[in-house]
Amino acid sequence: MNRVVITGLGVVAPNGINIPSFTHSIRNGLSGIHFIQQLKDYAMGCCVAGTPIDFDDSILSKYLSPGAFKSLRSTTVKYALAAVIEAWINAGLTISGNNVDPDTGCIFGNGVCDVNHMRYAIEKLENLEVQKLGVRHIEQLMTSGSSAYIGGLFGLGNQVTANSSACSTGTEAVVMAYEKIKSGSAKRMVAGSCEASSPYIWAVFDAMRVLNRNHNNDPSAASRPMSIDSAGFVPGSGAGALILEDLATAKQRDAIIYAEVISGYVNSGGQRNGGSMTAPSAIGVKTCIETTIAKSGIHPREIDLICGHLTGTAADKMEIANWAAALDRRGEDFPFINTLKSLTGHCISATGSIECVAAILQMHHDFIQPNINCEKIQPDILDIISEKCIVREPMNKSITTVIKANFGFGDVNSCIIFKKYNS
Amino acid sequence: MERAQLLEEIKSLMGEYMHDEDKSKLANITDDTDFVNDLNMDSIDMVDVVIKAENKFGIEIKNETIAKLNTVGKCLDVMQERLAEKGL
């Protein structure tokens, strides 16, 4: 089995549209959540969202044909391309003219296409203007749109596909890419996920009454995972991208190694035993975490940091209980834990990949991102773990091993462990 | 419509789909110039060019014909034929 390492990172996040700005934001606990007038105009209860409002797509014109760039409307594809191009360059790789690389592939997921774009196409049809629609829409509306663009951009000749597992999508993509390289089916994989800035998706969560409606006048305080007064999550958007390589290939080209992936696992709770379409089964979650740790060969006590899913809903307490049970660590023995979502909101299908990028950056730069907006922690959580484990101020700390998990609608789970690379 | 005039119309539509470094090639195109291989255009963009020409000239080219229009000459032939049918 091949060892698998991370050699490139890219991100378009609500609080940072590239790795340097994102690193600065997560190190210092800076929020990327904003009031969105459009959500108020739509009479949504939650009128804040984590969106990469500084994002400028003009850089993409350097990499796409004029026709493709001119027709690009999907923020799903735009965010994906920007993040992946940054990761590719960050990895020290070049775009190879007309060559096809059979050893490199891509798994880049999303939940649904950019519904803003879908609406544009639907309106053309409804207005009897389908003949004026143009030719470059299905390539952006198909679920595999982002991965198809990425594959073409870099001449990828291995598997090029898209996964879709709701909020588990991003971490699942990284795990799938890890397994592909570990088994020898590929030498390098582009992995990640993306989520459009679309009120049409956020609105359906608002209708489910799972978004926070209490902080429309104070956006940076709206995402409050683990807080005593958390009242739902804040929707978000963006993309995270990672370049995974087998160790030998990375060393051969003297690549910078950000981390080693030592284990990953994906499962489902089967929507039984308390699990449902929208609620994770505790058994499924614990099995996913326990199996990931077992496959890694490390002891749970070696885990320095948990980068949790923790969205700011009633499920936070159950997640903490599941981590404690799976690791068999409680009180002050529990590892440090944080969640990016207090800064970005919940970027839905993009969340896992953006959070994997954040987890690796923390380990690489020796700091722990603070959880903001949880001055008072839920008592039920403090019944399980010590308050000291929940980092609330920027902290410089050497981290060797970080575990990350995400859980999605459909009762699906993914978990991964990154370790500082040691030759 | 004169072939030379039609060529200029098509070239003006093609320009916005071409990389800046390839646009100089438009000055020397012939009937045999291949949109993809010689002008570095994406084949799907040529479909867009044809659709725009259809709208501009009020003609309609069959789908199965569009798929075969890989060179400048073939494109001009078909469009001239359609225009002639309209008395243009």
Coordinates of C-alpha atoms in Angstrom, one line a residue:
Chain A
M1 CA 0.0 0.0 0.0
N2 CA 1.3 3.5 -0.9
R3 CA 1.7 6.3 1.6
V4 CA -0.3 9.3 0.7
V5 CA 0.6 12.9 1.3
I6 CA -0.9 16.3 0.7
T7 CA 1.2 18.5 -1.5
G8 CA -1.1 21.3 -2.5
L9 CA -3.9 23.4 -1.0
G10 CA -6.4 25.9 -2.4
V11 CA -9.5 27.5 -1.1
V12 CA -12.3 30.0 -1.8
A13 CA -13.8 30.5 1.6
P14 CA -16.2 33.1 3.1
N15 CA -13.3 34.4 5.2
G16 CA -10.5 34.1 2.7
I17 CA -10.4 33.6 -1.0
N18 CA -6.9 32.1 -1.1
I19 CA -4.6 30.2 1.2
P20 CA -2.7 33.3 2.6
S21 CA -5.9 35.2 3.5
F22 CA -7.7 32.1 4.7
T23 CA -4.8 31.2 6.9
H24 CA -4.8 34.7 8.4
S25 CA -8.5 34.6 9.1
I26 CA -8.6 31.2 10.8
R27 CA -5.5 31.9 12.8
N28 CA -7.1 35.1 14.1
G29 CA -10.7 34.0 14.3
L30 CA -12.0 36.3 11.6
S31 CA -15.5 35.8 10.4
G32 CA -16.6 35.7 6.8
I33 CA -20.4 35.9 7.5
H34 CA -22.3 38.8 6.1
F35 CA -25.8 40.2 5.9
I36 CA -27.3 39.4 2.5
Q37 CA -30.0 41.8 1.4
Q38 CA -31.3 39.3 -1.2
L39 CA -32.2 36.9 1.6
K40 CA -34.2 39.6 3.3
D41 CA -35.9 40.5 0.1
Y42 CA -37.0 36.9 -0.2
A43 CA -38.5 37.1 3.3
M44 CA -36.2 34.5 4.7
G45 CA -35.9 34.2 8.4
C46 CA -32.1 33.9 8.3
C47 CA -30.6 36.8 6.3
V48 CA -26.9 36.2 6.8
A49 CA -24.6 33.8 5.0
G50 CA -20.9 33.0 4.7
T51 CA -20.0 33.8 1.2
P52 CA -16.7 34.7 -0.5
I53 CA -17.8 38.2 -1.3
D54 CA -14.3 39.3 -2.4
F55 CA -14.1 36.6 -5.0
D56 CA -13.0 37.9 -8.4
D57 CA -13.4 35.4 -11.3
S58 CA -11.2 37.4 -13.7
I59 CA -8.2 35.2 -12.9
L60 CA -10.1 32.3 -14.6
S61 CA -9.8 34.1 -18.0
K62 CA -6.1 33.1 -18.0
Y63 CA -6.9 29.4 -17.9
L64 CA -10.1 29.0 -19.9
S65 CA -10.9 29.5 -23.6
P66 CA -12.6 32.9 -24.3
G67 CA -15.8 31.1 -25.1
A68 CA -15.8 29.1 -21.9
F69 CA -14.9 32.1 -19.7
K70 CA -17.6 34.2 -21.3
S71 CA -20.2 31.6 -20.7
L72 CA -19.2 30.7 -17.2
R73 CA -22.1 31.5 -14.9
S74 CA -22.0 28.8 -12.3
T75 CA -20.4 29.9 -9.0
T76 CA -20.0 26.2 -8.2
V77 CA -17.6 25.8 -11.1
K78 CA -16.0 29.2 -10.6
Y79 CA -15.2 28.5 -7.0
A80 CA -14.0 25.0 -7.8
L81 CA -11.7 26.2 -10.6
A82 CA -10.2 29.0 -8.5
A83 CA -9.5 26.7 -5.6
V84 CA -8.0 24.0 -7.7
I85 CA -5.8 26.3 -9.7
E86 CA -4.4 27.7 -6.5
A87 CA -3.8 24.1 -5.1
W88 CA -2.2 23.0 -8.4
I89 CA 0.2 26.0 -8.4
N90 CA 0.7 25.6 -4.7
A91 CA 1.8 22.1 -5.3
G92 CA 4.5 23.3 -7.7
L93 CA 2.7 21.7 -10.7
T94 CA 2.4 23.2 -14.2
I95 CA -0.3 23.0 -16.7
S96 CA 1.0 20.7 -19.4
G97 CA 0.0 21.9 -22.9
N98 CA -1.5 19.0 -24.9
N99 CA -0.2 16.2 -22.7
V100 CA -2.6 13.8 -20.9
D101 CA -1.4 12.5 -17.5
P102 CA -2.8 8.9 -17.0
D103 CA -1.6 8.8 -13.4
T104 CA -3.5 11.9 -12.2
G105 CA -7.3 12.1 -11.6
C106 CA -9.9 14.2 -9.9
I107 CA -12.7 13.6 -7.4
F108 CA -14.5 16.9 -6.9
G109 CA -17.9 16.8 -5.3
N110 CA -20.9 19.0 -4.9
G111 CA -24.5 18.7 -3.6
V112 CA -26.3 20.4 -6.4
C113 CA -25.5 22.6 -9.3
D114 CA -25.7 26.4 -9.0
V115 CA -29.5 26.8 -8.9
N116 CA -29.1 30.5 -9.9
H117 CA -27.7 29.2 -13.1
M118 CA -30.4 26.6 -13.4
R119 CA -33.0 29.3 -12.9
Y120 CA -31.4 31.3 -15.7
A121 CA -31.8 28.3 -18.1
I122 CA -35.3 27.6 -16.9
E123 CA -36.3 31.2 -17.5
K124 CA -35.0 31.1 -21.0
L125 CA -37.2 28.1 -21.7
E126 CA -40.2 29.5 -20.0
N127 CA -39.8 32.8 -22.1
L128 CA -39.6 30.7 -25.3
E129 CA -36.0 31.8 -25.7
V130 CA -34.3 28.4 -25.6
Q131 CA -32.8 29.1 -29.0
K132 CA -30.9 32.0 -27.5
L133 CA -29.7 30.1 -24.5
G134 CA -26.3 29.2 -25.9
V135 CA -24.3 26.0 -25.9
R136 CA -22.3 26.0 -22.7
H137 CA -24.8 25.3 -20.0
I138 CA -25.1 21.6 -19.5
E139 CA -21.4 21.4 -18.8
Q140 CA -21.9 23.7 -15.8
L141 CA -25.3 22.3 -14.7
M142 CA -24.3 18.6 -14.6
T143 CA -23.2 17.3 -11.2
S144 CA -19.8 16.5 -12.6
G145 CA -19.4 20.0 -14.1
S146 CA -16.6 21.1 -11.8
S147 CA -14.6 17.9 -12.2
A148 CA -15.1 18.0 -15.9
Y149 CA -13.7 21.5 -16.1
I150 CA -10.8 20.5 -13.8
G151 CA -10.0 17.4 -15.9
G152 CA -9.8 19.4 -19.0
L153 CA -7.8 22.2 -17.5
F154 CA -5.0 19.9 -16.4
G155 CA -5.2 17.1 -19.0
L156 CA -6.1 14.5 -16.3
G157 CA -6.1 10.9 -17.7
N158 CA -7.0 9.0 -14.6
Q159 CA -10.5 8.8 -13.1
V160 CA -12.3 12.2 -13.2
T161 CA -15.6 12.2 -11.3
A162 CA -17.8 14.0 -8.8
N163 CA -19.2 12.6 -5.6
S164 CA -22.2 13.8 -3.8
S165 CA -23.0 13.1 -0.1
A166 CA -24.6 16.3 1.2
C167 CA -22.5 17.8 4.0
S168 CA -20.1 14.8 4.0
T169 CA -19.2 15.4 0.3
G170 CA -15.9 17.3 0.8
T171 CA -14.2 15.0 3.3
E172 CA -15.6 12.0 1.4
A173 CA -13.9 13.2 -1.8
V174 CA -10.5 13.4 0.0
V175 CA -11.0 10.0 1.5
M176 CA -11.9 8.5 -1.9
A177 CA -8.8 10.2 -3.5
Y178 CA -6.7 8.8 -0.6
E179 CA -7.9 5.3 -1.2
K180 CA -7.3 5.6 -4.9
I181 CA -3.6 6.5 -4.4
K182 CA -3.1 4.1 -1.5
S183 CA -4.3 1.2 -3.6
G184 CA -2.1 2.1 -6.5
S185 CA -4.8 3.1 -8.9
A186 CA -3.5 6.6 -9.3
K187 CA -0.3 8.5 -8.3
R188 CA -1.9 11.9 -7.9
M189 CA -5.4 13.1 -7.3
V190 CA -7.1 16.5 -7.2
A191 CA -9.8 16.3 -4.4
G192 CA -12.3 18.7 -3.0
S193 CA -15.8 20.1 -3.2
C194 CA -17.8 23.2 -3.9
E195 CA -21.0 24.9 -3.0
A196 CA -22.7 27.7 -4.9
S197 CA -23.8 31.0 -3.4
S198 CA -27.5 30.3 -4.0
P199 CA -30.4 31.6 -2.0
Y200 CA -32.5 28.9 -3.6
I201 CA -30.7 26.2 -1.6
W202 CA -30.3 28.2 1.6
A203 CA -34.1 28.9 1.5
V204 CA -35.0 25.2 1.8
F205 CA -32.9 25.0 4.9
D206 CA -34.6 28.1 6.2
A207 CA -38.0 26.5 5.6
M208 CA -36.8 23.5 7.7
R209 CA -36.2 26.0 10.5
V210 CA -32.6 24.9 11.0
L211 CA -31.0 28.3 10.2
N212 CA -30.2 30.9 12.8
R213 CA -32.7 33.8 12.6
N214 CA -31.5 35.6 15.7
H215 CA -28.4 37.5 14.5
N216 CA -29.4 39.2 11.3
N217 CA -28.2 42.5 12.7
D218 CA -24.9 41.0 13.9
P219 CA -23.7 38.6 11.2
S220 CA -20.3 37.7 12.6
A221 CA -22.1 36.5 15.8
A222 CA -24.6 34.4 13.9
S223 CA -22.7 31.1 13.7
R224 CA -22.5 29.7 17.3
P225 CA -21.6 26.1 17.4
M226 CA -21.4 24.6 20.9
S227 CA -22.8 27.9 22.4
I228 CA -25.6 27.9 25.0
D229 CA -27.6 30.1 22.7
S230 CA -26.9 28.5 19.4
A231 CA -30.1 28.6 17.3
G232 CA -29.3 26.9 14.0
F233 CA -26.6 27.1 11.4
V234 CA -25.6 29.8 9.0
P235 CA -25.4 28.8 5.3
G236 CA -22.3 29.3 3.3
S237 CA -20.5 28.7 0.0
G238 CA -17.1 28.3 -1.5
A239 CA -14.7 25.5 -2.4
G240 CA -11.7 23.7 -1.0
A241 CA -9.1 21.8 -3.0
L242 CA -6.3 19.4 -2.1
I243 CA -3.6 17.8 -4.1
L244 CA -2.9 14.2 -2.9
E245 CA 0.1 12.3 -4.1
D246 CA 1.8 9.0 -3.4
L247 CA 4.8 9.7 -1.3
A248 CA 7.3 8.4 -3.8
T249 CA 6.0 10.7 -6.5
A250 CA 6.0 13.7 -4.2
K251 CA 9.6 13.0 -3.0
Q252 CA 10.8 12.4 -6.6
R253 CA 9.9 16.0 -7.5
D254 CA 10.9 17.5 -4.1
A255 CA 7.3 18.6 -3.4
I256 CA 6.5 20.4 -0.2
I257 CA 4.6 18.0 2.0
Y258 CA 1.9 19.6 4.2
A259 CA 0.7 16.4 5.8
E260 CA 0.3 12.7 5.5
V261 CA -3.1 11.1 5.3
I262 CA -2.9 8.0 7.5
S263 CA -6.5 6.9 7.4
G264 CA -9.9 7.6 6.1
Y265 CA -13.3 5.9 6.2
V266 CA -16.7 6.5 4.9
N267 CA -20.0 4.9 6.0
S268 CA -23.7 5.3 6.6
G269 CA -25.9 4.8 9.6
G270 CA -28.5 3.3 7.4
Q271 CA -31.2 5.7 8.7
R272 CA -31.8 3.2 11.5
N273 CA -31.1 3.2 15.2
G274 CA -32.0 6.9 15.6
G275 CA -30.6 7.9 12.2
S276 CA -32.9 9.4 9.6
M277 CA -32.7 11.4 6.5
T278 CA -31.7 14.5 8.5
A279 CA -30.3 13.0 11.7
P280 CA -27.1 10.9 12.1
S281 CA -27.2 7.6 13.8
A282 CA -24.9 7.7 16.8
I283 CA -23.9 4.1 16.0
G284 CA -23.0 5.0 12.5
V285 CA -21.0 8.1 13.5
K286 CA -19.1 6.2 16.2
T287 CA -18.4 3.3 13.8
C288 CA -17.0 5.7 11.2
I289 CA -14.7 7.4 13.7
E290 CA -13.6 4.2 15.4
T291 CA -12.9 2.5 12.1
T292 CA -10.9 5.4 10.8
I293 CA -8.7 5.3 14.0
A294 CA -8.4 1.6 13.9
K295 CA -7.2 1.7 10.3
S296 CA -4.7 4.4 11.1
G297 CA -2.9 2.2 13.6
I298 CA -2.6 5.0 16.1
H299 CA -4.0 5.1 19.6
P300 CA -6.9 7.6 20.2
R301 CA -4.7 9.3 22.8
E302 CA -2.3 10.4 20.1
I303 CA -5.0 12.7 18.6
D304 CA -4.1 16.3 19.3
L305 CA -7.0 18.1 17.6
I306 CA -10.5 17.2 16.5
C307 CA -11.8 19.4 13.6
G308 CA -15.5 18.6 14.1
H309 CA -18.6 19.0 12.0
L310 CA -20.4 21.0 14.8
T311 CA -22.8 23.3 12.9
G312 CA -24.6 25.2 15.7
T313 CA -27.7 23.1 15.8
A314 CA -29.1 20.8 18.5
A315 CA -26.9 18.0 17.1
D316 CA -23.7 19.6 18.5
K317 CA -24.1 17.9 21.9
M318 CA -24.6 14.5 20.3
E319 CA -21.6 14.9 18.1
I320 CA -19.4 15.7 21.2
A321 CA -20.8 12.6 22.9
N322 CA -20.0 10.5 19.8
W323 CA -16.4 11.8 19.7
A324 CA -16.0 11.1 23.4
A325 CA -17.4 7.6 23.1
A326 CA -15.4 6.7 19.9
L327 CA -12.1 8.0 21.4
D328 CA -12.9 6.9 24.9
R329 CA -11.6 10.2 26.1
R330 CA -13.6 12.6 28.3
G331 CA -13.2 15.6 30.6
E332 CA -9.7 17.1 30.5
D333 CA -8.4 14.0 28.7
F334 CA -10.4 15.0 25.6
P335 CA -8.4 16.5 22.7
F336 CA -8.7 20.1 21.6
I337 CA -11.7 20.5 19.4
N338 CA -12.8 23.2 17.1
T339 CA -15.1 23.9 14.2
L340 CA -14.4 26.2 11.2
K341 CA -18.2 26.9 11.0
S342 CA -18.1 29.6 13.7
L343 CA -16.1 31.7 11.2
T344 CA -17.5 30.6 7.8
G345 CA -21.0 29.3 8.5
H346 CA -21.8 25.9 7.1
C347 CA -20.6 25.7 3.5
I348 CA -22.8 22.6 2.9
S349 CA -21.2 20.3 0.3
A350 CA -18.0 22.5 0.3
T351 CA -17.6 22.3 4.0
G352 CA -15.6 19.1 4.3
S353 CA -12.9 20.1 1.8
I354 CA -12.6 23.7 3.2
E355 CA -12.3 22.2 6.7
C356 CA -9.7 19.6 5.6
V357 CA -7.7 22.5 4.2
A358 CA -8.1 24.4 7.5
A359 CA -7.1 21.3 9.5
I360 CA -3.9 20.9 7.5
L361 CA -3.0 24.5 7.7
Q362 CA -3.4 24.5 11.5
M363 CA -1.1 21.4 11.7
H364 CA 1.4 22.8 9.2
H365 CA 1.7 26.2 10.9
D366 CA 1.3 25.0 14.5
F367 CA -1.8 26.8 15.7
I368 CA -5.3 26.1 16.6
Q369 CA -8.1 28.1 15.1
P370 CA -10.4 29.6 17.8
N371 CA -14.1 28.8 18.0
I372 CA -15.8 32.2 18.2
N373 CA -19.3 33.0 19.6
C374 CA -19.2 30.3 22.3
E375 CA -18.5 32.4 25.3
K376 CA -21.0 30.3 27.2
I377 CA -20.8 26.6 26.3
Q378 CA -23.8 24.3 26.4
P379 CA -23.9 22.6 29.9
D380 CA -24.6 19.3 28.2
I381 CA -21.4 19.5 26.4
L382 CA -19.5 20.5 29.5
D383 CA -20.9 17.4 31.2
I384 CA -18.8 15.4 28.7
I385 CA -15.6 17.4 28.0
S386 CA -13.6 20.1 29.8
E387 CA -14.1 23.7 28.8
K388 CA -10.3 23.8 28.3
C389 CA -10.6 21.6 25.2
I390 CA -12.7 24.2 23.4
V391 CA -10.2 26.7 22.1
R392 CA -11.7 30.2 22.1
E393 CA -8.7 32.4 21.6
P394 CA -6.0 32.1 19.0
M395 CA -3.5 29.5 20.2
N396 CA 0.0 28.6 19.0
K397 CA 0.3 24.9 19.5
S398 CA 2.3 22.2 17.8
I399 CA -0.1 19.6 16.4
T400 CA 1.0 16.2 15.2
T401 CA -2.3 14.4 14.5
V402 CA -5.6 15.8 13.6
I403 CA -8.9 14.0 13.0
K404 CA -11.6 15.5 10.9
A405 CA -15.2 14.3 10.3
N406 CA -18.3 15.4 8.5
F407 CA -21.8 14.1 8.6
G408 CA -24.5 14.6 6.0
F409 CA -28.2 14.2 5.2
G410 CA -29.0 10.7 4.3
D411 CA -27.1 9.6 7.5
V412 CA -23.8 9.5 5.7
N413 CA -20.4 10.0 7.5
S414 CA -16.8 10.5 6.5
C415 CA -13.7 10.7 8.7
I416 CA -10.0 11.3 7.9
I417 CA -6.8 11.6 9.9
F418 CA -3.9 13.8 8.9
K419 CA -0.5 13.5 10.5
K420 CA 2.5 15.7 10.3
Y421 CA 4.8 14.1 7.7
N422 CA 7.8 12.3 9.2
S423 CA 10.2 10.8 6.7
Chain B
M1 CA -24.4 37.7 -50.1
E2 CA -20.9 37.8 -51.4
R3 CA -18.6 35.1 -50.0
A4 CA -16.0 37.7 -49.0
Q5 CA -18.6 39.7 -47.1
L6 CA -20.0 36.6 -45.4
L7 CA -16.5 35.6 -44.4
E8 CA -16.0 39.0 -42.7
E9 CA -19.3 38.6 -40.8
I10 CA -18.3 35.1 -39.6
K11 CA -14.9 36.3 -38.6
S12 CA -16.4 39.1 -36.5
L13 CA -18.5 36.5 -34.7
M14 CA -15.6 34.1 -34.2
G15 CA -13.3 36.7 -32.7
E16 CA -14.9 36.8 -29.2
Y17 CA -14.3 33.0 -28.9
M18 CA -10.6 33.1 -29.8
H19 CA -7.6 33.5 -27.6
D20 CA -5.9 36.8 -28.2
E21 CA -2.7 35.1 -29.4
D22 CA -4.7 33.3 -32.1
K23 CA -6.7 36.2 -33.5
S24 CA -4.0 37.2 -35.9
K25 CA -4.6 33.9 -37.7
L26 CA -7.9 35.3 -38.9
A27 CA -6.1 37.5 -41.4
N28 CA -4.9 34.4 -43.4
I29 CA -7.7 32.0 -43.2
T30 CA -8.7 30.0 -46.3
D31 CA -11.6 27.6 -47.1
D32 CA -9.5 24.8 -45.7
T33 CA -8.8 26.4 -42.3
D34 CA -10.0 24.1 -39.6
F35 CA -11.7 25.9 -36.6
V36 CA -10.3 23.5 -34.0
N37 CA -6.9 22.4 -35.4
D38 CA -5.8 25.6 -37.1
L39 CA -7.5 28.4 -35.0
N40 CA -7.4 26.6 -31.6
M41 CA -11.1 27.1 -31.1
D42 CA -13.4 24.8 -29.1
S43 CA -15.8 22.9 -31.3
I44 CA -18.7 23.7 -29.0
D45 CA -18.0 27.4 -29.5
M46 CA -18.3 27.0 -33.2
V47 CA -21.8 25.8 -32.6
D48 CA -22.4 29.1 -30.8
V49 CA -21.0 31.0 -33.8
V50 CA -23.3 29.2 -36.1
I51 CA -26.3 29.9 -33.9
K52 CA -25.4 33.6 -33.8
A53 CA -25.1 33.6 -37.6
E54 CA -28.5 32.0 -37.8
N55 CA -30.1 34.7 -35.7
K56 CA -28.3 37.5 -37.5
F57 CA -29.2 36.4 -41.0
G58 CA -32.6 34.8 -40.2
I59 CA -31.6 31.4 -41.5
E60 CA -31.7 27.9 -40.0
I61 CA -29.1 25.2 -40.4
K62 CA -30.0 21.6 -39.6
N63 CA -28.4 20.1 -36.5
E64 CA -26.8 17.3 -38.4
T65 CA -25.2 19.8 -40.8
I66 CA -23.8 22.0 -38.0
A67 CA -21.9 19.0 -36.6
K68 CA -20.1 18.8 -40.0
L69 CA -19.0 22.4 -40.2
N70 CA -15.4 21.9 -39.2
T71 CA -13.7 24.2 -41.8
V72 CA -14.3 27.8 -42.9
G73 CA -15.2 26.6 -46.4
K74 CA -17.9 24.2 -45.3
C75 CA -19.4 26.9 -43.1
L76 CA -19.5 29.5 -45.8
D77 CA -20.9 27.0 -48.3
V78 CA -23.8 26.1 -46.1
M79 CA -24.6 29.6 -45.1
Q80 CA -24.5 30.9 -48.6
E81 CA -26.8 28.2 -49.6
R82 CA -29.3 29.1 -46.9
L83 CA -29.0 32.8 -47.6
A84 CA -29.6 32.1 -51.3
E85 CA -32.8 30.3 -50.5
K86 CA -33.9 33.5 -48.8
G87 CA -32.9 35.5 -51.8
L88 CA -30.0 37.2 -50.0

